[in-house]
Short mmCIF file of C-alpha atoms and ligand atoms in Angstrom, two decimals:
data_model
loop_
_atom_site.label_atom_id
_atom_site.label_comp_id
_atom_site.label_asym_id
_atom_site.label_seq_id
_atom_site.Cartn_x
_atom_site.Cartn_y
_atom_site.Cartn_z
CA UNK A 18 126.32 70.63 106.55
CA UNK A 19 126.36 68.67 103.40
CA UNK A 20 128.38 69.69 100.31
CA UNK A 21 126.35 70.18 96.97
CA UNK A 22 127.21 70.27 93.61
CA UNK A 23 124.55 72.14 92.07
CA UNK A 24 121.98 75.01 93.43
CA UNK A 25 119.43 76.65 92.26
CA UNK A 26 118.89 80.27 93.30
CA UNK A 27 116.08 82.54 93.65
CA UNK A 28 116.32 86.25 92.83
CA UNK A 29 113.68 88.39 94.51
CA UNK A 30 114.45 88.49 98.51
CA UNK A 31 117.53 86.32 97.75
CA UNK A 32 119.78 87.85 95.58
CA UNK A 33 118.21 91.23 95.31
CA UNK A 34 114.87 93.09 97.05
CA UNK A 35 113.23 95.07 94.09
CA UNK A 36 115.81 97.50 93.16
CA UNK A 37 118.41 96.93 95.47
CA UNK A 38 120.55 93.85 95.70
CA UNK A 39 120.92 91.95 99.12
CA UNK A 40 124.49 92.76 100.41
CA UNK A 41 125.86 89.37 101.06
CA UNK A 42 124.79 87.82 97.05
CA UNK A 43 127.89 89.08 95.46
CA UNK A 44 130.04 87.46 97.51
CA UNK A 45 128.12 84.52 97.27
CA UNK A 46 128.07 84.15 93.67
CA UNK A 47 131.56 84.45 93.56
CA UNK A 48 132.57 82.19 95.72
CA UNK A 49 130.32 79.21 93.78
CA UNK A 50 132.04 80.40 90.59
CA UNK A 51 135.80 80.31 91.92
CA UNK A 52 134.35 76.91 93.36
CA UNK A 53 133.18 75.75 90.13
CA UNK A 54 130.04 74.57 91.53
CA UNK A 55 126.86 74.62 88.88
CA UNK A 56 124.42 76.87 89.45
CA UNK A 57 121.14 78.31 88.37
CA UNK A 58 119.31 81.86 89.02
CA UNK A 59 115.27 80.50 89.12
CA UNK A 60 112.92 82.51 88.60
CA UNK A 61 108.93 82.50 88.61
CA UNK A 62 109.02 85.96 86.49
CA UNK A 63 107.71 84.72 82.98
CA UNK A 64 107.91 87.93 81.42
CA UNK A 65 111.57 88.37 81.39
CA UNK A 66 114.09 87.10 79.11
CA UNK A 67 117.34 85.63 79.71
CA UNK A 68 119.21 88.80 78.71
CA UNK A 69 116.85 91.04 80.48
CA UNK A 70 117.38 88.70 84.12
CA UNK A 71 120.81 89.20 83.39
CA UNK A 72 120.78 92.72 82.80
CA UNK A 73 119.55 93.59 85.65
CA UNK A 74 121.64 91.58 87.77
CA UNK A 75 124.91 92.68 86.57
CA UNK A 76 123.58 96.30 87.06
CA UNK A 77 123.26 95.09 90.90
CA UNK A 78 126.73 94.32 91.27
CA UNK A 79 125.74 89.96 90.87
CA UNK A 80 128.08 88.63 88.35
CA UNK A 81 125.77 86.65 85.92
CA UNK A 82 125.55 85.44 82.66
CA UNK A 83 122.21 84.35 79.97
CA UNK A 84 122.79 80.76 80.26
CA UNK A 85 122.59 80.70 84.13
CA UNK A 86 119.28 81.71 84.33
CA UNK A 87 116.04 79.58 84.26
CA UNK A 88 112.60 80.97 84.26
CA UNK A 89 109.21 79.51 84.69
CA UNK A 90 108.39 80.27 80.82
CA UNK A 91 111.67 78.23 79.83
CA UNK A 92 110.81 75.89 81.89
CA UNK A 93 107.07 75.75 80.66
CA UNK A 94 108.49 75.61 76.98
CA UNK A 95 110.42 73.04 77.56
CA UNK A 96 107.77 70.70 79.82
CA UNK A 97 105.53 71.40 76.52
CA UNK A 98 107.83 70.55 73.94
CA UNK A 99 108.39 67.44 75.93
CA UNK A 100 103.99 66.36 76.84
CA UNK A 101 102.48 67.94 73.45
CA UNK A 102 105.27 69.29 71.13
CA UNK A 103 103.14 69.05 67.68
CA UNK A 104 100.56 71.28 69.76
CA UNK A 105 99.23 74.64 68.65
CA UNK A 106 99.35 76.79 71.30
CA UNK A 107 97.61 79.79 72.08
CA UNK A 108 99.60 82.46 74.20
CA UNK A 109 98.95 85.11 76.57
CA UNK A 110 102.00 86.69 77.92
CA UNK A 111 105.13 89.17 77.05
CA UNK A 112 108.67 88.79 75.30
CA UNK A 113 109.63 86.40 78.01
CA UNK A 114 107.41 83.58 77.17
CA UNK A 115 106.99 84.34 73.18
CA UNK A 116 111.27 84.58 73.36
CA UNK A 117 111.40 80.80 75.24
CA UNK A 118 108.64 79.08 73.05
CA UNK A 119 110.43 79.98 69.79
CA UNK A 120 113.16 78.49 71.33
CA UNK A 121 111.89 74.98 71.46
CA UNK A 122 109.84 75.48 68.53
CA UNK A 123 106.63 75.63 69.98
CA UNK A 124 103.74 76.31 67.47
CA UNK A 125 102.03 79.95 68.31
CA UNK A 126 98.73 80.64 66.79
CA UNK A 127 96.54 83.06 67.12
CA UNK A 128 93.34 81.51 66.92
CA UNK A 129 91.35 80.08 69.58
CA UNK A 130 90.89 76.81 67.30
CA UNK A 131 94.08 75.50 69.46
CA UNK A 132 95.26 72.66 71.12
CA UNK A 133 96.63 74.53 73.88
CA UNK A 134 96.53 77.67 75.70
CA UNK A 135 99.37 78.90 77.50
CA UNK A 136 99.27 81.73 80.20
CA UNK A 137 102.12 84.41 81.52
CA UNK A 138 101.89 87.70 82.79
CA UNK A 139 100.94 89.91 79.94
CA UNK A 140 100.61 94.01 81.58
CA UNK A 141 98.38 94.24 78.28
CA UNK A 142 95.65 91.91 79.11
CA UNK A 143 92.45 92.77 77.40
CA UNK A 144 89.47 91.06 77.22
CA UNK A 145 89.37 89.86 73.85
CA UNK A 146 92.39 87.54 74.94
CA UNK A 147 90.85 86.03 77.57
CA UNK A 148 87.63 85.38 75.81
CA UNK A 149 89.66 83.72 73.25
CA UNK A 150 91.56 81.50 76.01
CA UNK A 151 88.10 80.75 77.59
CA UNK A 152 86.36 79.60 74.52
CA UNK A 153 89.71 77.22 73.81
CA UNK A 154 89.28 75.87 77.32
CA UNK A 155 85.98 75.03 76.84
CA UNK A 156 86.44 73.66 73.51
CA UNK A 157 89.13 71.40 75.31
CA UNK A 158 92.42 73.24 74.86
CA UNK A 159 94.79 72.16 77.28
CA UNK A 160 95.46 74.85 79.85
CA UNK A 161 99.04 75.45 81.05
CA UNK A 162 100.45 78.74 82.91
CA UNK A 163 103.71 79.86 83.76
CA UNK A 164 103.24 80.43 87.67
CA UNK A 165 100.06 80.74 89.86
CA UNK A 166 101.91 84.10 92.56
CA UNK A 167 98.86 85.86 92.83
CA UNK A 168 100.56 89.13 93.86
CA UNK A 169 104.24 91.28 92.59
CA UNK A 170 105.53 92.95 94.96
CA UNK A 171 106.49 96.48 93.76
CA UNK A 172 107.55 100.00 94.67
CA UNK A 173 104.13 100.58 94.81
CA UNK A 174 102.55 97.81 96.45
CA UNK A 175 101.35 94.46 95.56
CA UNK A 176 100.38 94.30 91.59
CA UNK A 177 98.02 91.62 90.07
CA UNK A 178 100.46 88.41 88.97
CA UNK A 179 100.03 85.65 86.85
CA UNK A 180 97.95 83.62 89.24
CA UNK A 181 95.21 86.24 89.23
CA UNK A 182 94.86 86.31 85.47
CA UNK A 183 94.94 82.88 85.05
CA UNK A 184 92.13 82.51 87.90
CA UNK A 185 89.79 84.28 85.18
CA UNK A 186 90.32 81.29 82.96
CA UNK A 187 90.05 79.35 85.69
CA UNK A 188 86.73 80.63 87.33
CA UNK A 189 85.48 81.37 84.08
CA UNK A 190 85.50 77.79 82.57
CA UNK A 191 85.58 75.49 85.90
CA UNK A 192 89.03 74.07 84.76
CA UNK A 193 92.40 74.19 86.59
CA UNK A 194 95.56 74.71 84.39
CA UNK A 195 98.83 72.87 85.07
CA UNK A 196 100.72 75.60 86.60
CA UNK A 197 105.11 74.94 86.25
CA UNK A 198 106.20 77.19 88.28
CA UNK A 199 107.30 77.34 91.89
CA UNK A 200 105.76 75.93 94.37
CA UNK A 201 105.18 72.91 91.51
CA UNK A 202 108.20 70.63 91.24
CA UNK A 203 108.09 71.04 87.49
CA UNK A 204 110.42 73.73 87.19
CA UNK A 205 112.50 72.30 89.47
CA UNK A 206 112.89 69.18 87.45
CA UNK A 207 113.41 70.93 84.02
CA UNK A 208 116.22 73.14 85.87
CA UNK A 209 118.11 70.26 86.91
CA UNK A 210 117.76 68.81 83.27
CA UNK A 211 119.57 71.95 82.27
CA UNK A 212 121.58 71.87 85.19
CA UNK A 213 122.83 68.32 84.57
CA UNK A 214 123.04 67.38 88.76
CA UNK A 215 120.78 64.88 90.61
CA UNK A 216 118.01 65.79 92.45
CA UNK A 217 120.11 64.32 96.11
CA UNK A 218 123.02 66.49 95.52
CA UNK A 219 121.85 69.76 94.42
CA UNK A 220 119.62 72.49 97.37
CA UNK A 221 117.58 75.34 96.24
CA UNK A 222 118.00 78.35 97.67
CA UNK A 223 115.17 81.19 98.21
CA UNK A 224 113.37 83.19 101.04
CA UNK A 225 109.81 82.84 100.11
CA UNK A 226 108.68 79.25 101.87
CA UNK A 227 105.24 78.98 100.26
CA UNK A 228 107.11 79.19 96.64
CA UNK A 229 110.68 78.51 96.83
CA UNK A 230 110.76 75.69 99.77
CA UNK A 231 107.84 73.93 99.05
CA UNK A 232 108.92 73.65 95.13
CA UNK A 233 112.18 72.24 96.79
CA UNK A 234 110.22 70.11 99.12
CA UNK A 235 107.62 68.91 95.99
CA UNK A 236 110.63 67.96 94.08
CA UNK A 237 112.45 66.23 97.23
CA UNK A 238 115.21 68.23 96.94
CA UNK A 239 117.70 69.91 100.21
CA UNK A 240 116.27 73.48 100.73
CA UNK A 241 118.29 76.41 102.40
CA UNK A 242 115.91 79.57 103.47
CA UNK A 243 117.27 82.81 103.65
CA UNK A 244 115.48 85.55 105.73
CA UNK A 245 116.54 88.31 103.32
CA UNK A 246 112.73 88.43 101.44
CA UNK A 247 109.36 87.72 102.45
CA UNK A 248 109.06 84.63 105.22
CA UNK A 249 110.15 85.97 108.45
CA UNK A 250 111.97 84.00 110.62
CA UNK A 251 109.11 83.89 113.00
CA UNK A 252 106.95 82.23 110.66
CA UNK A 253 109.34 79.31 110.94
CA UNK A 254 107.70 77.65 114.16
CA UNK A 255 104.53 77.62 112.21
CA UNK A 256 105.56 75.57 109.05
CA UNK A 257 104.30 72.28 108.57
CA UNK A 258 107.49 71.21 106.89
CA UNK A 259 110.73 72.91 107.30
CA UNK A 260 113.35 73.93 105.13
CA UNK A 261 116.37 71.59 105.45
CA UNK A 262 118.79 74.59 106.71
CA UNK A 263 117.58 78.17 107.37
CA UNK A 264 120.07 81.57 107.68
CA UNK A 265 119.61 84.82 108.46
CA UNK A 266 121.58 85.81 104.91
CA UNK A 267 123.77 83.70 102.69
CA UNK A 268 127.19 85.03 104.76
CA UNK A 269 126.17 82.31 107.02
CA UNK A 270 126.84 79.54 104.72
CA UNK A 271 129.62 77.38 103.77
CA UNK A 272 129.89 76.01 100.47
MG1 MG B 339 112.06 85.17 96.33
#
């Protein structure tokens, strides 16, 4: 096995499943810290900040600070500031999006005169907002959303995500957004700009192969599946491209 000096981590069915964290994460976290090897938590939750991420992991027993984690509405902040930073943006989505456009001083309006509109998960969707985001689209708003998973899993089943919300615009107006996060390579990119490794020496981790391993794949970077989340390991004779290394959990691998 190669050694890397960066990865990028995914949470759900990696480091924790819902509200209970996968058994061998701890350890593993540790070990890249006492290793000082760089590392990133990415995420496709755009609803989150960093605090909250962070929260919640340290409740879970994964050592784990703001700065290490990257989600897809950082990373869709900062891919804007960087393609249209004088634009005005209209946004649909919660504290986790709002919290990372401030950040790099994205202009918010709330009119659907815009130059952009901008789509998260927002569990107070009404109407109203996505009449406004339809009438920018077809007015010739740019149309960017955080992530395109179509379903959350949850305690009580699957739950509408971002990618069904954003498939009203979508339908609605006949135009496709540019999505950011996984399975695009965009996050991936802007995490190893914060990162500050090369693409050939850093592998992301995760257990979903449809997001994680194809955003690893999209950006040409090493992948490592983990069959602690949704994939099955049976799946893996079926997969067009496979993951560079697969493991049952992360125990299995050496750093
Ligand atoms: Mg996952």
């Amino acid at each position: 096995m190669k050694k890397y000096n960066g990865y990028l981590i995914d949470l759900d069915g990696t480091m924790y499943r819902g509200n209970e964290v996968i058994k061998e994460a701890p350890a593993f976290i540790k070990d890249l810290k006492a290793r000082g090897i760089p590392y990133l938590f990415l995420t496709n939750n755009s609803s989150k900040t960093q605090d909250q991420v962070t929260d919640k992991l340290n409740k879970l027993g994964v050592e784990a600070h703001p700065e290490e984690v990257f989600t897809s509405s950082m990373a869709t902040a900062k891919y804007l500031k960087q393609t249209s930073p004088n634009a005005r943006c209209y946004v649909i989505g919660e504290v986790g999006l709002m919290e990372a456009l401030h950040r790099e001083g994205i202009h918010i309006t709330d009119q659907e005169d815009c130059d952009a509109v901008v789509v998260g998960i927002d569990r107070n969707i009404t109407y109203e907002k996505l009449a406004k985001a339809c009438i920018a689209v077809r007015n010739g708003a740019a149309f960017f959303s955080t992530n395109s998973d179509n379903a959350l899993p949850t305690e009580r089943g699957l739950l509408p995500g971002n990618g069904a919300f954003t498939s009203v615009i979508a339908v609605s107006t006949g135009k496709q957004p540019t999505y950011i996060g996984k399975p695009e390579a965009i996050i991936v990119k802007e995490a190893l700009t914060v990162l500050g490794t090369e693409v050939d020496d850093t592998i992301l981790v995760g257990d979903n192969y449809n997001t994680d391993i194809r955003a690893g794949i999209q950006a040409g970077m090493d992948t490592l599946m983990v069959f602690t989340g949704v994939t099955p390991l049976e799946q893996l004779e079926t997969l067009p491209i496979k993951p560079t290394y697969y493991i049952n959990n992360l125990s299995e691998w050496t750093l």
